[in-house]
CSV table of C-alpha atoms and ligand atoms in Angstrom, one decimal:
chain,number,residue,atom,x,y,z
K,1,UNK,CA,99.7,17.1,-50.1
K,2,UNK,CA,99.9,20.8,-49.1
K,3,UNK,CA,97.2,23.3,-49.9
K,4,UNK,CA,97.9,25.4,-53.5
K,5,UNK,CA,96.3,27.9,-55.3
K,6,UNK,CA,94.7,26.3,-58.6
K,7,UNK,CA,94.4,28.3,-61.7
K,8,UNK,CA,93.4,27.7,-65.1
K,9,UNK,CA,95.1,29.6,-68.0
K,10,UNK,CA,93.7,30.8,-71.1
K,11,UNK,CA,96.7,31.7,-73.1
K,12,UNK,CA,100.2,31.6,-73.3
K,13,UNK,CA,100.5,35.3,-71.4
K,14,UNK,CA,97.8,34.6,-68.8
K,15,UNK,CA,100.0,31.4,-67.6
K,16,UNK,CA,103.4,33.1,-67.5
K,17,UNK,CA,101.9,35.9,-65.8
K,18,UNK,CA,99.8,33.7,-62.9
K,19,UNK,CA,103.5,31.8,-62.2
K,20,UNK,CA,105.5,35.2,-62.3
K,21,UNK,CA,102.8,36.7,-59.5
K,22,UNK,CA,102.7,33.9,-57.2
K,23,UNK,CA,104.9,33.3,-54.5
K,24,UNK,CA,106.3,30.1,-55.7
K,25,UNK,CA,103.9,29.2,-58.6
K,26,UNK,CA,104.4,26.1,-60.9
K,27,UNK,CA,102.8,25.0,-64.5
K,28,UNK,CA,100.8,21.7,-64.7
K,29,UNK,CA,100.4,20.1,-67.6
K,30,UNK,CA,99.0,16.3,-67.7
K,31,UNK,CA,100.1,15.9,-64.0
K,32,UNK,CA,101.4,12.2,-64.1
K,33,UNK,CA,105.0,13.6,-62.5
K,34,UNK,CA,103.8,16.6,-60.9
K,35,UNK,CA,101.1,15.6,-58.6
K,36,UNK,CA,103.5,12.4,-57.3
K,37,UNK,CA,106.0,14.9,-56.6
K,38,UNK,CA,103.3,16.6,-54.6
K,39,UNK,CA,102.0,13.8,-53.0
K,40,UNK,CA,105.3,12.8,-51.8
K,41,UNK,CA,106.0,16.7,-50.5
K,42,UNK,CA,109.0,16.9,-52.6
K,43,UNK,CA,107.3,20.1,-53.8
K,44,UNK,CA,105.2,22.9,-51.9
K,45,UNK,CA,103.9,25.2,-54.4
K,46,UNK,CA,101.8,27.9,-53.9
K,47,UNK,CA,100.0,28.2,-56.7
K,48,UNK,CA,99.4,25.4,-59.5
K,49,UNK,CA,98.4,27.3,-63.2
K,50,UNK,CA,97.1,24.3,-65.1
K,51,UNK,CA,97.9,24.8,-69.0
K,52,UNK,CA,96.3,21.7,-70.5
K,53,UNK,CA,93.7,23.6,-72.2
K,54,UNK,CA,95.6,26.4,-73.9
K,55,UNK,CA,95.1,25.9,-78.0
K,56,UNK,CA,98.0,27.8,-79.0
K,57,UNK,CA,100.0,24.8,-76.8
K,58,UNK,CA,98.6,22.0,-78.8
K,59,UNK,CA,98.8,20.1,-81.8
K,60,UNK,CA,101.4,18.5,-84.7
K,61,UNK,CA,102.0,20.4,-88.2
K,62,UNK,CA,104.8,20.7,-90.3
K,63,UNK,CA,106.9,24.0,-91.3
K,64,UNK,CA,109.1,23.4,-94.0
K,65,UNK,CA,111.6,20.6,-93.3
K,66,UNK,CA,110.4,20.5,-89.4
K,67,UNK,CA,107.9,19.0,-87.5
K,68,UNK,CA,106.5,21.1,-84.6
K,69,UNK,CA,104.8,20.0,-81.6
K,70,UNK,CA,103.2,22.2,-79.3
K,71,UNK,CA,103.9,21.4,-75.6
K,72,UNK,CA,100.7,20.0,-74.4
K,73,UNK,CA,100.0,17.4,-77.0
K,74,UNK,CA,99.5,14.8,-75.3
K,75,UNK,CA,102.1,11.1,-75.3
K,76,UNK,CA,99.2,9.5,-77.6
K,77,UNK,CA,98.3,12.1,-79.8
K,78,UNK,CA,102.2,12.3,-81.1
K,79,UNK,CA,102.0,8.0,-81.2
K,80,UNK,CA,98.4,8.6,-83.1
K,81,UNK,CA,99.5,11.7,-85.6
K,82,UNK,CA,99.7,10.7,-89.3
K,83,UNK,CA,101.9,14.0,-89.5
K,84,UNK,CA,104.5,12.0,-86.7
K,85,UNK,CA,104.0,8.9,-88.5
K,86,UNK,CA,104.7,10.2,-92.0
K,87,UNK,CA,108.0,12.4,-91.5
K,88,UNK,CA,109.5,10.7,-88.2
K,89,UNK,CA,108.0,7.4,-87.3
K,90,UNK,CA,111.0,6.7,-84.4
K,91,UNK,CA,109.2,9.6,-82.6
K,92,UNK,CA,105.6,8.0,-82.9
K,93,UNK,CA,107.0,4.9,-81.9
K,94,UNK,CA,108.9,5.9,-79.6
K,95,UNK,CA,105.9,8.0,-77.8
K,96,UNK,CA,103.8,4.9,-77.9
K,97,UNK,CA,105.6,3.0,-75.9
K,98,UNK,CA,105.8,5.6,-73.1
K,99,UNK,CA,104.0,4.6,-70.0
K,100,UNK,CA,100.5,3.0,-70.0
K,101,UNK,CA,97.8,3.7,-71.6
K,102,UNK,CA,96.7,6.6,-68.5
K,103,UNK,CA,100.3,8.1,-68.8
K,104,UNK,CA,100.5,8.2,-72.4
K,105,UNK,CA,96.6,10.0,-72.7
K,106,UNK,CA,97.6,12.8,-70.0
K,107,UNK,CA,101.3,13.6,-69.7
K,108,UNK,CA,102.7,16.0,-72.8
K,109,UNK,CA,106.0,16.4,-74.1
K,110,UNK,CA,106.2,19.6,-72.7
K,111,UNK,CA,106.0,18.6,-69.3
K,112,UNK,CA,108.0,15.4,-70.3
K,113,UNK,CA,110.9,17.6,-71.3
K,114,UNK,CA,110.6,20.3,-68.4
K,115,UNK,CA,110.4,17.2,-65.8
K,116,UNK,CA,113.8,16.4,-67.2
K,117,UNK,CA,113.7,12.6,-65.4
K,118,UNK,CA,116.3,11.0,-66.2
K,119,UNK,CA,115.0,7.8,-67.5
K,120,UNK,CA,112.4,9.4,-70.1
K,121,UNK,CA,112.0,8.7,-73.5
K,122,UNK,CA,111.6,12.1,-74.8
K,123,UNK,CA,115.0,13.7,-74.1
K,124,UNK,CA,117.1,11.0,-76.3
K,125,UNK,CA,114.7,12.3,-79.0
K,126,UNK,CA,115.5,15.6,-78.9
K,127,UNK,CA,118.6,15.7,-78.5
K,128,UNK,CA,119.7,13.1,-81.7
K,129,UNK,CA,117.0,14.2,-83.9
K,130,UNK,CA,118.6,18.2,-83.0
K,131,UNK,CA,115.2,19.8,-81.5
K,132,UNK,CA,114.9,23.1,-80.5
K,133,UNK,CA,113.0,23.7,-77.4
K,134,UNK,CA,110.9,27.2,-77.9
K,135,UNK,CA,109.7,28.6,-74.9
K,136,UNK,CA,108.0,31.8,-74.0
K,137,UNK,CA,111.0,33.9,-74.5
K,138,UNK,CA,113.7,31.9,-76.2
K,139,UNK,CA,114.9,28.9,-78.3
K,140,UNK,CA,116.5,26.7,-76.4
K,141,UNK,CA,119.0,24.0,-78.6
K,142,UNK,CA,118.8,20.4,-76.7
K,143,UNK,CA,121.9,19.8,-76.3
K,144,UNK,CA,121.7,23.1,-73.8
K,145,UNK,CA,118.6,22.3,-72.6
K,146,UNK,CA,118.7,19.3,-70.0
K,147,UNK,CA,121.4,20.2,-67.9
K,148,UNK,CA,121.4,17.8,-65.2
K,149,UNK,CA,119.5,15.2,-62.9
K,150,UNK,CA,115.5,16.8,-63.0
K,151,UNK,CA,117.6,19.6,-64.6
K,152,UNK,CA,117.2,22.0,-67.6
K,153,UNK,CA,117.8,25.3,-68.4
K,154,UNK,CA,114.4,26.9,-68.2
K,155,UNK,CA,113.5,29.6,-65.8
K,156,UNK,CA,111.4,28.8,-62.8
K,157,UNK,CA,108.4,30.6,-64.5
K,158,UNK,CA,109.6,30.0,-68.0
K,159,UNK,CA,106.6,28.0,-70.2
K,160,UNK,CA,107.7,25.5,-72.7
K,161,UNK,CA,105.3,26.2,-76.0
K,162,UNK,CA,106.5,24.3,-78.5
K,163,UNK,CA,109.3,21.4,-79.6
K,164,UNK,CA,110.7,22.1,-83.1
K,165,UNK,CA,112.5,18.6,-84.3
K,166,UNK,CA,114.2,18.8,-87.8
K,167,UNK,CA,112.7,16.0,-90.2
K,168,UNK,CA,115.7,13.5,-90.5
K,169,UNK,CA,116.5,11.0,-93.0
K,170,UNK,CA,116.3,8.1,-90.9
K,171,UNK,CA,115.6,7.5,-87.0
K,172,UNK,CA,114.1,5.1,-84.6
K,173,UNK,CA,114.3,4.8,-81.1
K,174,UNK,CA,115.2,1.6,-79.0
K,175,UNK,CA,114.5,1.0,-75.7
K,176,UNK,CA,114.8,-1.5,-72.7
K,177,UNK,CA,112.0,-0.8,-70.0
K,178,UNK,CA,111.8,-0.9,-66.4
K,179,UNK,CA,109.1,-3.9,-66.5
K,180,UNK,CA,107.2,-2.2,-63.9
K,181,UNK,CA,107.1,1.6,-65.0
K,182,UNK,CA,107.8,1.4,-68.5
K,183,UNK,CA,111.0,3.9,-68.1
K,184,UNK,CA,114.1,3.6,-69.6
K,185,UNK,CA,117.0,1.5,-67.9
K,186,UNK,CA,118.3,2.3,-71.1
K,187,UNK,CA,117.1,4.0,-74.3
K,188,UNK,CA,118.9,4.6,-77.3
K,189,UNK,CA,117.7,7.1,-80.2
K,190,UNK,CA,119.6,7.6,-83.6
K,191,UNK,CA,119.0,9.9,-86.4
K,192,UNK,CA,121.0,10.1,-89.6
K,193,UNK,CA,121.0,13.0,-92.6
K,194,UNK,CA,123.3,13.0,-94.7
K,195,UNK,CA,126.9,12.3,-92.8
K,196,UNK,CA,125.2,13.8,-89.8
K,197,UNK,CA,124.5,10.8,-87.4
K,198,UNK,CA,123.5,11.1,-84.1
K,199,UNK,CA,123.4,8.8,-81.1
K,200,UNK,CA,121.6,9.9,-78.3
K,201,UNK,CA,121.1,7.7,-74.9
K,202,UNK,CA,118.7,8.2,-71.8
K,203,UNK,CA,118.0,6.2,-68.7
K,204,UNK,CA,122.3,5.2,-68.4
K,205,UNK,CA,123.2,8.6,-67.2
K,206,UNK,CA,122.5,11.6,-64.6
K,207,UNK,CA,120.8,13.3,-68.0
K,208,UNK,CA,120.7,12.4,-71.8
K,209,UNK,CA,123.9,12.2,-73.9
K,210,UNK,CA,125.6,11.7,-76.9
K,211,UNK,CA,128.4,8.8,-77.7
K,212,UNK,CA,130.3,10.4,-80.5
K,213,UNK,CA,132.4,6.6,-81.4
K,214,UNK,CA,129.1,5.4,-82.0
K,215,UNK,CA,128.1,8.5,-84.4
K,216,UNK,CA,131.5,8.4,-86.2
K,217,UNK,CA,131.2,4.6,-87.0
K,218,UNK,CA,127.6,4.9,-87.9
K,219,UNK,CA,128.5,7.9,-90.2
K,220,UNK,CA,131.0,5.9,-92.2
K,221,UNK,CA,128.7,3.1,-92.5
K,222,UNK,CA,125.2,2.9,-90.9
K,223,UNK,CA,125.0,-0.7,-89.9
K,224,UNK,CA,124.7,-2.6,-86.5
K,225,UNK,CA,128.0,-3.9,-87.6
K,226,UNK,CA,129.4,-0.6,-87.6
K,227,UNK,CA,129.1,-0.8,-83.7
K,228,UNK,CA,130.0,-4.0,-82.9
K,229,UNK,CA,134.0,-3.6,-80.3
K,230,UNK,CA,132.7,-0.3,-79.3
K,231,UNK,CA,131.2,-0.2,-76.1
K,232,UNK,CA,131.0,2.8,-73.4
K,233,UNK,CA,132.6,2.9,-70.0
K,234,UNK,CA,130.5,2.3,-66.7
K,235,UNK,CA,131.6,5.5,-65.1
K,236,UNK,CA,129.6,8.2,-64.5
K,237,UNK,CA,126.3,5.7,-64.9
K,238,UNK,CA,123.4,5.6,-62.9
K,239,UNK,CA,123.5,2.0,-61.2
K,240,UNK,CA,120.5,1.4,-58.6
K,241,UNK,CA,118.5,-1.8,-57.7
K,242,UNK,CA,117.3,-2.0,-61.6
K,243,UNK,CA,120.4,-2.3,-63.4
K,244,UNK,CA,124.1,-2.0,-62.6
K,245,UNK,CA,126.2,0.7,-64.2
K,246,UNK,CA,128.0,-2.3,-66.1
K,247,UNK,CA,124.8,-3.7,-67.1
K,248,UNK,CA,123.5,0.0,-68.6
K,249,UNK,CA,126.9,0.0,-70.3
K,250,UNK,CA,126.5,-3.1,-71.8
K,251,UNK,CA,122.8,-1.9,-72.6
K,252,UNK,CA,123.5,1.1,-74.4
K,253,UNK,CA,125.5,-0.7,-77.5
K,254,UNK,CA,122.6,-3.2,-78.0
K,255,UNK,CA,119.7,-0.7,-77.9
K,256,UNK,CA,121.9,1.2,-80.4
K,257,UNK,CA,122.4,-1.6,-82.7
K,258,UNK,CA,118.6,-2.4,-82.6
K,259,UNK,CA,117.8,1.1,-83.3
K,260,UNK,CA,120.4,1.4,-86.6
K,261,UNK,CA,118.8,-1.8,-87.6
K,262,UNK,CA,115.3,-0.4,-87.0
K,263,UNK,CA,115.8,2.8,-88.6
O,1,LIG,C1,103.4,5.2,-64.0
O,1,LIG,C2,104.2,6.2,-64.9
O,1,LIG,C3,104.9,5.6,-65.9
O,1,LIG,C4,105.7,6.5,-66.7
O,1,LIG,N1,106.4,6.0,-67.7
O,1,LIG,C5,107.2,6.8,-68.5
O,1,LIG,C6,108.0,6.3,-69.6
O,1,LIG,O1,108.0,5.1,-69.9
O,1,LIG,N2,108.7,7.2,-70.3
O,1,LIG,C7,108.7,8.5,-70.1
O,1,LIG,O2,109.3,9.3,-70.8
O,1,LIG,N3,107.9,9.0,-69.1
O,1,LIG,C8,107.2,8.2,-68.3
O,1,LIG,N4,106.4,8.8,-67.3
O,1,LIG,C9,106.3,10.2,-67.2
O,1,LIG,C10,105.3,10.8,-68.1
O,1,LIG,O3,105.8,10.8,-69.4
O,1,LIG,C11,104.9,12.3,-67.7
O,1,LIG,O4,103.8,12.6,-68.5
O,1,LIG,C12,105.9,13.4,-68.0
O,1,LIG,O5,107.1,13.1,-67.4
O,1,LIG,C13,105.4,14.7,-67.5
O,1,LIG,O6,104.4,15.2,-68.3
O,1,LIG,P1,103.1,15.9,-67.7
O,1,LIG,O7,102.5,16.6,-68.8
O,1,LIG,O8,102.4,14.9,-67.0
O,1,LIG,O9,103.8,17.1,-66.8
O,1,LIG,P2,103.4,17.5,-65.3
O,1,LIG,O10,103.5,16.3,-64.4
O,1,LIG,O11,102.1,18.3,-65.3
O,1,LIG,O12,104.6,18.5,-65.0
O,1,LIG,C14,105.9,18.0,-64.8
O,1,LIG,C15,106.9,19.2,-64.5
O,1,LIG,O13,107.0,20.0,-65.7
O,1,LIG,C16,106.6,21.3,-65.5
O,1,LIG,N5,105.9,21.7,-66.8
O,1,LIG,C17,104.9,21.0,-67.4
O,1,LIG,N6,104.6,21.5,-68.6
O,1,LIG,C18,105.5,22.6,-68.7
O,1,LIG,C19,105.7,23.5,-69.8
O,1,LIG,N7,105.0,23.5,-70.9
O,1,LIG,N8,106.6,24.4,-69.6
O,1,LIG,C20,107.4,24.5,-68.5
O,1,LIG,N9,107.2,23.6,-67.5
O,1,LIG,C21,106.3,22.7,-67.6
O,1,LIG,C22,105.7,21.3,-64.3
O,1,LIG,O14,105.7,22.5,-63.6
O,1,LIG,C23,106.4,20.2,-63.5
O,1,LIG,O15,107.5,20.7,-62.8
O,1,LIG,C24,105.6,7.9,-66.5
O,1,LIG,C25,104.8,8.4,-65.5
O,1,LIG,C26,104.1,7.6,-64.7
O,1,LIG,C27,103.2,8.1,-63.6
């Protein structure tokens, strides 16, 4: 690992500001995909502004007929909140089953979101539940935000404060791990309210996405039976020494029909 600056920030400014100075400054949050990526020399920053222990960045309330989650609460304090529980219990499941125990008590949404892996839970989340991501400047809509592979729209010294998920009707999230990591090969998140269903897959592609046959099947009748002939084609899908791109295919239309049946 190459020698960096370390900083600690005390608010939302004082972070933005340290990464704008330095010469190639990034956040840390919980560390538990930043520090491998240093480790491995896939990244050389200069200066490291550590943001775990900003208030304004963390906790759970409830604003109306959303749920907001501020960007350094941590994997187990979203499984643990009665708030998460109460209004969407797909997301408190869905956060418990990140990871191990280690993974789940240090990594945060917000650095789960900015990472951007492909395989992780959070994105299907946002993106069928509707979230908006607010950073320091903006409000970023999901479906905008992850743009590709370890890809998103944010600025290089753009801070992710908060994750602003509308309370749905019903939702629940359905996943088949990696045995070893606990990743998605496959991971499958739906959300209904009203006729708005959403189907929302991560871990099958370069980044997460929707299947609009599934949602228009599910919005005339939300059943497992409402998916069953409809499958998605293997192009375009991540195949590696895991799981075949047929395999993922074949993956995303069970995880959905487990997830309908859960929600
Ligand atoms: C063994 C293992 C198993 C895992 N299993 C899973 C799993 O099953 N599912 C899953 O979804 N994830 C999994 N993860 C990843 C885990 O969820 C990480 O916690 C998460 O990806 C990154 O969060 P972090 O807080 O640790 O971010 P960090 O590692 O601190 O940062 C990651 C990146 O995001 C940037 N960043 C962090 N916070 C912000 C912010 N607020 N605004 C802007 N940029 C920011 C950093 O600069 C860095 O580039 C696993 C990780 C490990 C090590």
């Amino acid at each position: 690992m190459k020698e960096f600056h370390f900083h600690r920030a005390s608010s939302v400014a004082d972070a933005v500001a340290a990464v704008k100075g330095a010469s190639a400054g990034k956040f840390l949050a919980g560390g538990q995909s930043l520090l491998p990526v240093l480790k491995l020399e896939m990244a050389e920053p200069s200066d490291l502004v550590s943001i775990s222990r900003i208030k304004e960045l963390r906790g759970v309330c409830v604003d109306g007929n959303k749920l907001l989650i501020g960007a350094v609460t941590t994997h187990a304090e979203v499984a643990a909140s009665s708030e998460v529980k109460k209004h969407i219990p797909g997301l408190a499941a869905l956060a418990e089953h990140i990871g191990d125990a280690q993974v789940r008590n240090r990594g945060t949404i917000g650095g789960s979101v900015a990472h951007a892996d492909p395989a992780a839970d959070y994105p299907a989340a946002l993106v069928a539940l509707g979230a908006t991501i607010k950073t320091d400047r903006r409000a970023i809509a999901a479906e905008d935000f992850f743009t590709g592979l370890f890809e998103t729209a944010l600025e290089p010294d753009e801070l992710v404060v908060a994750v602003h998920f509308p309370i749905p009707e019903k939702s629940a999230y359905a996943k088949f791990a990696s045995h070893a990591s606990k990743y998605a090969l496959c991971g499958v998140m739906v959300s209904k309210t009203g006729s708005d269903v959403r189907v929302a897959v991560t871990g099958a592609g370069q980044k997460v996405f929707r299947v609009p046959e599934m949602e228009k099947a599910l919005a005339a009748r939300f059943e497992p039976s409402a998916l069953d002939g409809i499958s998605i084609s293997a192009d375009d899908l991540l195949s590696d020494g895991q799981a075949s791109a047929e395999y993922r295919a074949h993956l995303v239309t069970v995880m959905a029909k487990r997830a309908v049946a859960a929600a």
